[in-house]
């Protein structure tokens, strides 16, 4: 298995632009997580899905953030409009058995909003 | 609020020495996990220890868990340059919102 795949690996955009991050989880994993990592706040869980259904989005910072999982092999995290404070590394992770099971992380997308 | 907190924040040792990192947490847990993150990469799971276990080994890694003190330690023996990375503990909470909460990590540097 190729592991969790994320794209793009790097994204540089200007304030106000829409940003879409993409994730392909490991095949067969029923849980998908989106995290954000910054120096100040560390690793934060934004939202997670179980069987393509969003379960807990309490970590999503604002309405500017939205996430979808149209099928078992694809998820997106969208920021619209983007702001400089959204600059961070965004990770997607998946797990087989549950929320607190071993999680497998993708390589991350480094987002810079100018 | 921070669940797992690693100590020290940074550690620098010579290759071949042992490295010990600690993690403290606040609430009762079901299990505790350790992850490694190389610079510019995603986190990689190292080991999971359940609340009813006291010690676990995996290769050069040794993890202990003391639920009475709400603390865990990760020992890397005979360190190598490739062990240079950040190490995170992650805990779940028995009560409250069920999710994995990561600490701020220990930055480990192995000097050749």
PDB file of C-alpha atoms in Angstrom:
ATOM      1  CA  UNK A   1       0.000   0.000   0.000  1.00  0.00           C
ATOM      2  CA  UNK A   2       1.261   3.489  -0.816  1.00  0.00           C
ATOM      3  CA  UNK A   3       0.153   4.879   2.511  1.00  0.00           C
ATOM      4  CA  UNK A   4      -1.852   8.045   2.975  1.00  0.00           C
ATOM      5  CA  UNK A   5      -1.437  10.334  -0.011  1.00  0.00           C
ATOM      6  CA  UNK A   6      -1.796  14.091   0.186  1.00  0.00           C
ATOM      7  CA  UNK A   7      -1.654  16.768  -2.452  1.00  0.00           C
ATOM      8  CA  UNK A   8      -0.295  19.257  -3.008  1.00  0.00           C
ATOM      9  CA  UNK A   9       2.818  18.958  -0.841  1.00  0.00           C
ATOM     10  CA  UNK A  10       3.308  22.708  -0.859  1.00  0.00           C
ATOM     11  CA  UNK A  11       0.846  25.498  -1.514  1.00  0.00           C
ATOM     12  CA  UNK A  12       1.553  29.204  -1.590  1.00  0.00           C
ATOM     13  CA  UNK A  13      -1.391  31.496  -2.076  1.00  0.00           C
ATOM     14  CA  UNK A  14      -2.494  35.026  -1.435  1.00  0.00           C
ATOM     15  CA  UNK A  15      -4.888  36.120   1.242  1.00  0.00           C
ATOM     16  CA  UNK A  16      -8.481  35.793   0.146  1.00  0.00           C
ATOM     17  CA  UNK A  17      -7.902  32.942  -2.258  1.00  0.00           C
ATOM     18  CA  UNK A  18      -9.571  29.555  -1.988  1.00  0.00           C
ATOM     19  CA  UNK A  19      -7.356  26.645  -1.031  1.00  0.00           C
ATOM     20  CA  UNK A  20      -8.216  22.975  -1.475  1.00  0.00           C
ATOM     21  CA  UNK A  21      -6.159  20.232   0.118  1.00  0.00           C
ATOM     22  CA  UNK A  22      -6.635  16.627  -0.923  1.00  0.00           C
ATOM     23  CA  UNK A  23      -6.201  13.285   0.786  1.00  0.00           C
ATOM     24  CA  UNK A  24      -6.416   9.635  -0.164  1.00  0.00           C
ATOM     25  CA  UNK A  25      -6.517   7.374   2.895  1.00  0.00           C
ATOM     26  CA  UNK A  26      -5.165   3.859   3.123  1.00  0.00           C
ATOM     27  CA  UNK A  27      -7.566   1.469   1.441  1.00  0.00           C
ATOM     28  CA  UNK A  28      -9.834  -0.234   3.943  1.00  0.00           C
ATOM     29  CA  UNK A  29      -9.388   2.343   6.678  1.00  0.00           C
ATOM     30  CA  UNK A  30     -12.768   3.537   7.893  1.00  0.00           C
ATOM     31  CA  UNK A  31     -11.525   6.601   9.763  1.00  0.00           C
ATOM     32  CA  UNK A  32     -10.009   9.715   8.252  1.00  0.00           C
ATOM     33  CA  UNK A  33      -8.622  12.661  10.195  1.00  0.00           C
ATOM     34  CA  UNK A  34      -7.510  16.162   9.271  1.00  0.00           C
ATOM     35  CA  UNK A  35      -4.922  17.810  11.518  1.00  0.00           C
ATOM     36  CA  UNK A  36      -3.171  21.156  11.509  1.00  0.00           C
ATOM     37  CA  UNK A  37       0.327  21.615  12.908  1.00  0.00           C
ATOM     38  CA  UNK A  38       1.879  24.937  13.913  1.00  0.00           C
ATOM     39  CA  UNK A  39       4.756  25.863  16.150  1.00  0.00           C
ATOM     40  CA  UNK A  40       2.468  27.754  18.489  1.00  0.00           C
ATOM     41  CA  UNK A  41      -0.377  25.269  18.863  1.00  0.00           C
ATOM     42  CA  UNK A  42       1.214  21.960  17.986  1.00  0.00           C
ATOM     43  CA  UNK A  43      -0.898  19.270  16.319  1.00  0.00           C
ATOM     44  CA  UNK A  44      -4.636  19.969  16.387  1.00  0.00           C
ATOM     45  CA  UNK A  45      -7.434  17.704  15.221  1.00  0.00           C
ATOM     46  CA  UNK A  46      -9.723  19.647  12.896  1.00  0.00           C
ATOM     47  CA  UNK A  47     -12.293  17.054  11.860  1.00  0.00           C
ATOM     48  CA  UNK A  48     -12.664  13.336  11.428  1.00  0.00           C
ATOM     49  CA  UNK A  49     -14.834  11.041   9.338  1.00  0.00           C
ATOM     50  CA  UNK A  50     -16.110   7.532   9.915  1.00  0.00           C
ATOM     51  CA  UNK A  51     -17.280   5.665   6.827  1.00  0.00           C
ATOM     52  CA  UNK A  52     -17.291   8.963   4.897  1.00  0.00           C
ATOM     53  CA  UNK A  53     -19.545  10.683   7.435  1.00  0.00           C
ATOM     54  CA  UNK A  54     -18.222  13.702   9.389  1.00  0.00           C
ATOM     55  CA  UNK A  55     -18.426  12.817  13.060  1.00  0.00           C
ATOM     56  CA  UNK A  56     -16.729  15.634  14.942  1.00  0.00           C
ATOM     57  CA  UNK A  57     -15.847  18.977  13.402  1.00  0.00           C
ATOM     58  CA  UNK A  58     -15.451  20.831  16.679  1.00  0.00           C
ATOM     59  CA  UNK A  59     -11.815  21.488  15.876  1.00  0.00           C
ATOM     60  CA  UNK A  60     -12.562  23.373  12.671  1.00  0.00           C
ATOM     61  CA  UNK A  61     -11.488  26.913  13.523  1.00  0.00           C
ATOM     62  CA  UNK A  62     -14.022  28.891  11.552  1.00  0.00           C
ATOM     63  CA  UNK A  63     -16.726  28.702   8.925  1.00  0.00           C
ATOM     64  CA  UNK A  64     -14.035  29.448   6.391  1.00  0.00           C
ATOM     65  CA  UNK A  65     -12.952  25.835   6.800  1.00  0.00           C
ATOM     66  CA  UNK A  66     -14.934  22.963   5.337  1.00  0.00           C
ATOM     67  CA  UNK A  67     -14.203  19.299   4.699  1.00  0.00           C
ATOM     68  CA  UNK A  68     -15.858  16.654   2.602  1.00  0.00           C
ATOM     69  CA  UNK A  69     -15.437  12.966   1.996  1.00  0.00           C
ATOM     70  CA  UNK A  70     -17.473  12.033  -1.091  1.00  0.00           C
ATOM     71  CA  UNK A  71     -16.227   8.449  -1.079  1.00  0.00           C
ATOM     72  CA  UNK A  72     -14.028   6.076   0.887  1.00  0.00           C
ATOM     73  CA  UNK A  73     -10.904   6.950  -1.042  1.00  0.00           C
ATOM     74  CA  UNK A  74     -10.970  10.734  -1.179  1.00  0.00           C
ATOM     75  CA  UNK A  75     -11.345  13.713   1.107  1.00  0.00           C
ATOM     76  CA  UNK A  76     -10.841  17.447   0.748  1.00  0.00           C
ATOM     77  CA  UNK A  77     -10.212  20.259   3.178  1.00  0.00           C
ATOM     78  CA  UNK A  78     -11.138  23.665   1.831  1.00  0.00           C
ATOM     79  CA  UNK A  79     -10.326  27.104   3.166  1.00  0.00           C
ATOM     80  CA  UNK A  80     -12.270  29.976   1.669  1.00  0.00           C
ATOM     81  CA  UNK A  81     -11.199  32.726   1.960  1.00  0.00           C
ATOM     82  CA  UNK A  82      -7.702  31.980   3.195  1.00  0.00           C
ATOM     83  CA  UNK A  83      -5.893  34.212   5.691  1.00  0.00           C
ATOM     84  CA  UNK A  84      -2.206  34.471   6.688  1.00  0.00           C
ATOM     85  CA  UNK A  85      -2.952  32.885  10.063  1.00  0.00           C
ATOM     86  CA  UNK A  86      -4.021  29.723   8.233  1.00  0.00           C
ATOM     87  CA  UNK A  87      -0.387  29.130   7.302  1.00  0.00           C
ATOM     88  CA  UNK A  88       0.533  25.733   8.741  1.00  0.00           C
ATOM     89  CA  UNK A  89       1.195  22.130   7.805  1.00  0.00           C
ATOM     90  CA  UNK A  90      -2.011  20.203   7.285  1.00  0.00           C
ATOM     91  CA  UNK A  91      -1.932  16.461   7.789  1.00  0.00           C
ATOM     92  CA  UNK A  92      -4.379  13.805   6.787  1.00  0.00           C
ATOM     93  CA  UNK A  93      -4.352  10.521   8.684  1.00  0.00           C
ATOM     94  CA  UNK A  94      -6.368   7.326   8.570  1.00  0.00           C
ATOM     95  CA  UNK A  95      -6.963   4.433  10.907  1.00  0.00           C
ATOM     96  CA  UNK A  96      -8.522   1.043  10.675  1.00  0.00           C
ATOM     97  CA  UNK A  97     -10.341   0.501  13.927  1.00  0.00           C
ATOM     98  CA  UNK A  98     -11.231   3.803  15.409  1.00  0.00           C
ATOM     99  CA  UNK A  99     -10.608   7.208  16.762  1.00  0.00           C
ATOM    100  CA  UNK A 100      -7.935   6.227  19.238  1.00  0.00           C
ATOM    101  CA  UNK A 101      -6.426   3.418  17.187  1.00  0.00           C
ATOM    102  CA  UNK A 102      -3.019   3.707  15.543  1.00  0.00           C
ATOM    103  CA  UNK A 103      -3.149   6.488  12.995  1.00  0.00           C
ATOM    104  CA  UNK A 104      -1.227   6.550   9.737  1.00  0.00           C
ATOM    105  CA  UNK A 105      -0.223  10.003   8.610  1.00  0.00           C
ATOM    106  CA  UNK A 106       0.312  11.415   5.166  1.00  0.00           C
ATOM    107  CA  UNK A 107       3.349  13.578   4.355  1.00  0.00           C
ATOM    108  CA  UNK A 108       1.395  16.771   4.897  1.00  0.00           C
ATOM    109  CA  UNK A 109       0.668  19.910   2.891  1.00  0.00           C
ATOM    110  CA  UNK A 110       2.662  22.981   3.831  1.00  0.00           C
ATOM    111  CA  UNK A 111       0.361  25.952   3.293  1.00  0.00           C
ATOM    112  CA  UNK A 112       1.654  29.495   3.140  1.00  0.00           C
ATOM    113  CA  UNK A 113      -0.849  32.312   2.846  1.00  0.00           C
ATOM    114  CA  UNK A 114       0.745  35.629   1.956  1.00  0.00           C
TER     115      UNK A 114
ATOM    116  CA  UNK B   1      -6.081  21.893  27.280  1.00  0.00           C
ATOM    117  CA  UNK B   2      -2.881  19.979  26.784  1.00  0.00           C
ATOM    118  CA  UNK B   3      -3.289  16.308  27.622  1.00  0.00           C
ATOM    119  CA  UNK B   4       0.163  14.926  26.975  1.00  0.00           C
ATOM    120  CA  UNK B   5       3.195  17.044  27.721  1.00  0.00           C
ATOM    121  CA  UNK B   6       6.646  15.855  26.778  1.00  0.00           C
ATOM    122  CA  UNK B   7       9.782  16.544  28.713  1.00  0.00           C
ATOM    123  CA  UNK B   8      12.354  17.707  27.827  1.00  0.00           C
ATOM    124  CA  UNK B   9      11.352  19.930  24.939  1.00  0.00           C
ATOM    125  CA  UNK B  10      14.729  19.318  23.323  1.00  0.00           C
ATOM    126  CA  UNK B  11      17.442  16.731  23.868  1.00  0.00           C
ATOM    127  CA  UNK B  12      20.863  16.475  22.269  1.00  0.00           C
ATOM    128  CA  UNK B  13      23.083  13.425  22.814  1.00  0.00           C
ATOM    129  CA  UNK B  14      25.994  11.605  21.199  1.00  0.00           C
ATOM    130  CA  UNK B  15      25.462   8.674  18.881  1.00  0.00           C
ATOM    131  CA  UNK B  16      25.470   5.432  20.809  1.00  0.00           C
ATOM    132  CA  UNK B  17      24.059   6.935  23.990  1.00  0.00           C
ATOM    133  CA  UNK B  18      20.572   6.224  25.278  1.00  0.00           C
ATOM    134  CA  UNK B  19      17.820   8.818  24.980  1.00  0.00           C
ATOM    135  CA  UNK B  20      14.950   9.085  27.430  1.00  0.00           C
ATOM    136  CA  UNK B  21      11.877  11.206  26.884  1.00  0.00           C
ATOM    137  CA  UNK B  22       8.972  11.612  29.257  1.00  0.00           C
ATOM    138  CA  UNK B  23       5.288  12.306  28.835  1.00  0.00           C
ATOM    139  CA  UNK B  24       2.832  13.391  31.485  1.00  0.00           C
ATOM    140  CA  UNK B  25      -0.922  13.541  31.120  1.00  0.00           C
ATOM    141  CA  UNK B  26      -3.855  14.734  33.180  1.00  0.00           C
ATOM    142  CA  UNK B  27      -6.815  12.377  32.870  1.00  0.00           C
ATOM    143  CA  UNK B  28      -7.385   8.632  32.940  1.00  0.00           C
ATOM    144  CA  UNK B  29      -6.590   6.960  29.648  1.00  0.00           C
ATOM    145  CA  UNK B  30      -7.221   3.734  27.748  1.00  0.00           C
ATOM    146  CA  UNK B  31      -3.886   3.740  25.977  1.00  0.00           C
ATOM    147  CA  UNK B  32      -0.887   5.904  25.178  1.00  0.00           C
ATOM    148  CA  UNK B  33       0.978   6.014  21.902  1.00  0.00           C
ATOM    149  CA  UNK B  34       4.357   7.330  20.832  1.00  0.00           C
ATOM    150  CA  UNK B  35       4.962   8.771  17.383  1.00  0.00           C
ATOM    151  CA  UNK B  36       8.066  10.019  15.586  1.00  0.00           C
ATOM    152  CA  UNK B  37       8.187  12.898  13.134  1.00  0.00           C
ATOM    153  CA  UNK B  38      11.181  13.477  10.918  1.00  0.00           C
ATOM    154  CA  UNK B  39      11.676  17.017   9.683  1.00  0.00           C
ATOM    155  CA  UNK B  40       9.197  17.852   6.940  1.00  0.00           C
ATOM    156  CA  UNK B  41       7.396  14.528   7.191  1.00  0.00           C
ATOM    157  CA  UNK B  42       4.243  13.121   8.726  1.00  0.00           C
ATOM    158  CA  UNK B  43       4.083  11.345  12.049  1.00  0.00           C
ATOM    159  CA  UNK B  44       4.956   7.678  12.196  1.00  0.00           C
ATOM    160  CA  UNK B  45       3.518   5.401  14.845  1.00  0.00           C
ATOM    161  CA  UNK B  46       6.142   3.744  17.037  1.00  0.00           C
ATOM    162  CA  UNK B  47       4.395   1.892  19.817  1.00  0.00           C
ATOM    163  CA  UNK B  48       1.113   1.698  21.725  1.00  0.00           C
ATOM    164  CA  UNK B  49       0.872   0.774  25.385  1.00  0.00           C
ATOM    165  CA  UNK B  50      -2.431   0.021  27.059  1.00  0.00           C
ATOM    166  CA  UNK B  51      -3.419   1.256  30.497  1.00  0.00           C
ATOM    167  CA  UNK B  52      -3.091  -2.239  31.972  1.00  0.00           C
ATOM    168  CA  UNK B  53       0.475  -2.622  30.694  1.00  0.00           C
ATOM    169  CA  UNK B  54       3.535  -1.310  32.488  1.00  0.00           C
ATOM    170  CA  UNK B  55       6.285  -1.855  29.937  1.00  0.00           C
ATOM    171  CA  UNK B  56       6.595  -2.629  26.275  1.00  0.00           C
ATOM    172  CA  UNK B  57       9.519  -3.200  23.942  1.00  0.00           C
ATOM    173  CA  UNK B  58       9.966  -2.828  20.213  1.00  0.00           C
ATOM    174  CA  UNK B  59      13.488  -3.218  18.895  1.00  0.00           C
ATOM    175  CA  UNK B  60      15.611  -0.477  20.467  1.00  0.00           C
ATOM    176  CA  UNK B  61      12.528   1.177  21.943  1.00  0.00           C
ATOM    177  CA  UNK B  62      11.300   0.668  25.470  1.00  0.00           C
ATOM    178  CA  UNK B  63       8.146   2.332  26.734  1.00  0.00           C
ATOM    179  CA  UNK B  64       6.946   2.403  30.315  1.00  0.00           C
ATOM    180  CA  UNK B  65       3.630   3.559  31.676  1.00  0.00           C
ATOM    181  CA  UNK B  66       2.857   4.546  35.254  1.00  0.00           C
ATOM    182  CA  UNK B  67      -0.854   5.236  35.524  1.00  0.00           C
ATOM    183  CA  UNK B  68      -0.580   6.198  39.197  1.00  0.00           C
ATOM    184  CA  UNK B  69       1.757   9.045  38.230  1.00  0.00           C
ATOM    185  CA  UNK B  70       0.039   9.647  34.893  1.00  0.00           C
ATOM    186  CA  UNK B  71       3.338   9.447  33.089  1.00  0.00           C
ATOM    187  CA  UNK B  72       5.133   7.488  30.403  1.00  0.00           C
ATOM    188  CA  UNK B  73       8.708   7.315  29.214  1.00  0.00           C
ATOM    189  CA  UNK B  74      10.250   6.394  25.880  1.00  0.00           C
ATOM    190  CA  UNK B  75      13.773   5.038  25.936  1.00  0.00           C
ATOM    191  CA  UNK B  76      15.793   4.697  22.744  1.00  0.00           C
ATOM    192  CA  UNK B  77      18.885   2.591  23.313  1.00  0.00           C
ATOM    193  CA  UNK B  78      22.124   2.796  21.330  1.00  0.00           C
ATOM    194  CA  UNK B  79      20.949   5.891  19.480  1.00  0.00           C
ATOM    195  CA  UNK B  80      21.792   6.470  15.819  1.00  0.00           C
ATOM    196  CA  UNK B  81      21.898   9.600  13.702  1.00  0.00           C
ATOM    197  CA  UNK B  82      18.730   8.397  11.978  1.00  0.00           C
ATOM    198  CA  UNK B  83      16.887   8.680  15.297  1.00  0.00           C
ATOM    199  CA  UNK B  84      17.100  12.464  15.023  1.00  0.00           C
ATOM    200  CA  UNK B  85      13.451  13.545  14.971  1.00  0.00           C
ATOM    201  CA  UNK B  86      10.646  14.898  17.115  1.00  0.00           C
ATOM    202  CA  UNK B  87       8.865  12.427  19.350  1.00  0.00           C
ATOM    203  CA  UNK B  88       5.259  12.849  20.425  1.00  0.00           C
ATOM    204  CA  UNK B  89       3.098  11.069  22.917  1.00  0.00           C
ATOM    205  CA  UNK B  90      -0.608  10.807  22.224  1.00  0.00           C
ATOM    206  CA  UNK B  91      -3.292   9.933  24.703  1.00  0.00           C
ATOM    207  CA  UNK B  92      -6.986   9.296  24.685  1.00  0.00           C
ATOM    208  CA  UNK B  93      -9.326  10.255  27.475  1.00  0.00           C
ATOM    209  CA  UNK B  94     -11.642   7.724  29.070  1.00  0.00           C
ATOM    210  CA  UNK B  95     -14.199  10.435  29.721  1.00  0.00           C
ATOM    211  CA  UNK B  96     -15.105  13.398  27.622  1.00  0.00           C
ATOM    212  CA  UNK B  97     -14.637  13.770  23.905  1.00  0.00           C
ATOM    213  CA  UNK B  98     -12.974  10.642  22.607  1.00  0.00           C
ATOM    214  CA  UNK B  99     -10.043  11.699  20.537  1.00  0.00           C
ATOM    215  CA  UNK B 100      -6.303  11.294  20.351  1.00  0.00           C
ATOM    216  CA  UNK B 101      -4.523  14.301  21.835  1.00  0.00           C
ATOM    217  CA  UNK B 102      -0.897  14.886  20.958  1.00  0.00           C
ATOM    218  CA  UNK B 103       1.694  16.601  23.114  1.00  0.00           C
ATOM    219  CA  UNK B 104       4.053  19.307  21.903  1.00  0.00           C
ATOM    220  CA  UNK B 105       6.859  16.825  21.358  1.00  0.00           C
ATOM    221  CA  UNK B 106      10.520  16.380  22.260  1.00  0.00           C
ATOM    222  CA  UNK B 107      13.054  17.386  19.655  1.00  0.00           C
ATOM    223  CA  UNK B 108      15.844  14.771  19.733  1.00  0.00           C
ATOM    224  CA  UNK B 109      19.184  15.424  18.054  1.00  0.00           C
ATOM    225  CA  UNK B 110      21.766  12.661  17.773  1.00  0.00           C
ATOM    226  CA  UNK B 111      25.258  14.017  17.190  1.00  0.00           C
ATOM    227  CA  UNK B 112      27.660  11.787  15.223  1.00  0.00           C
TER     228      UNK B 112
END
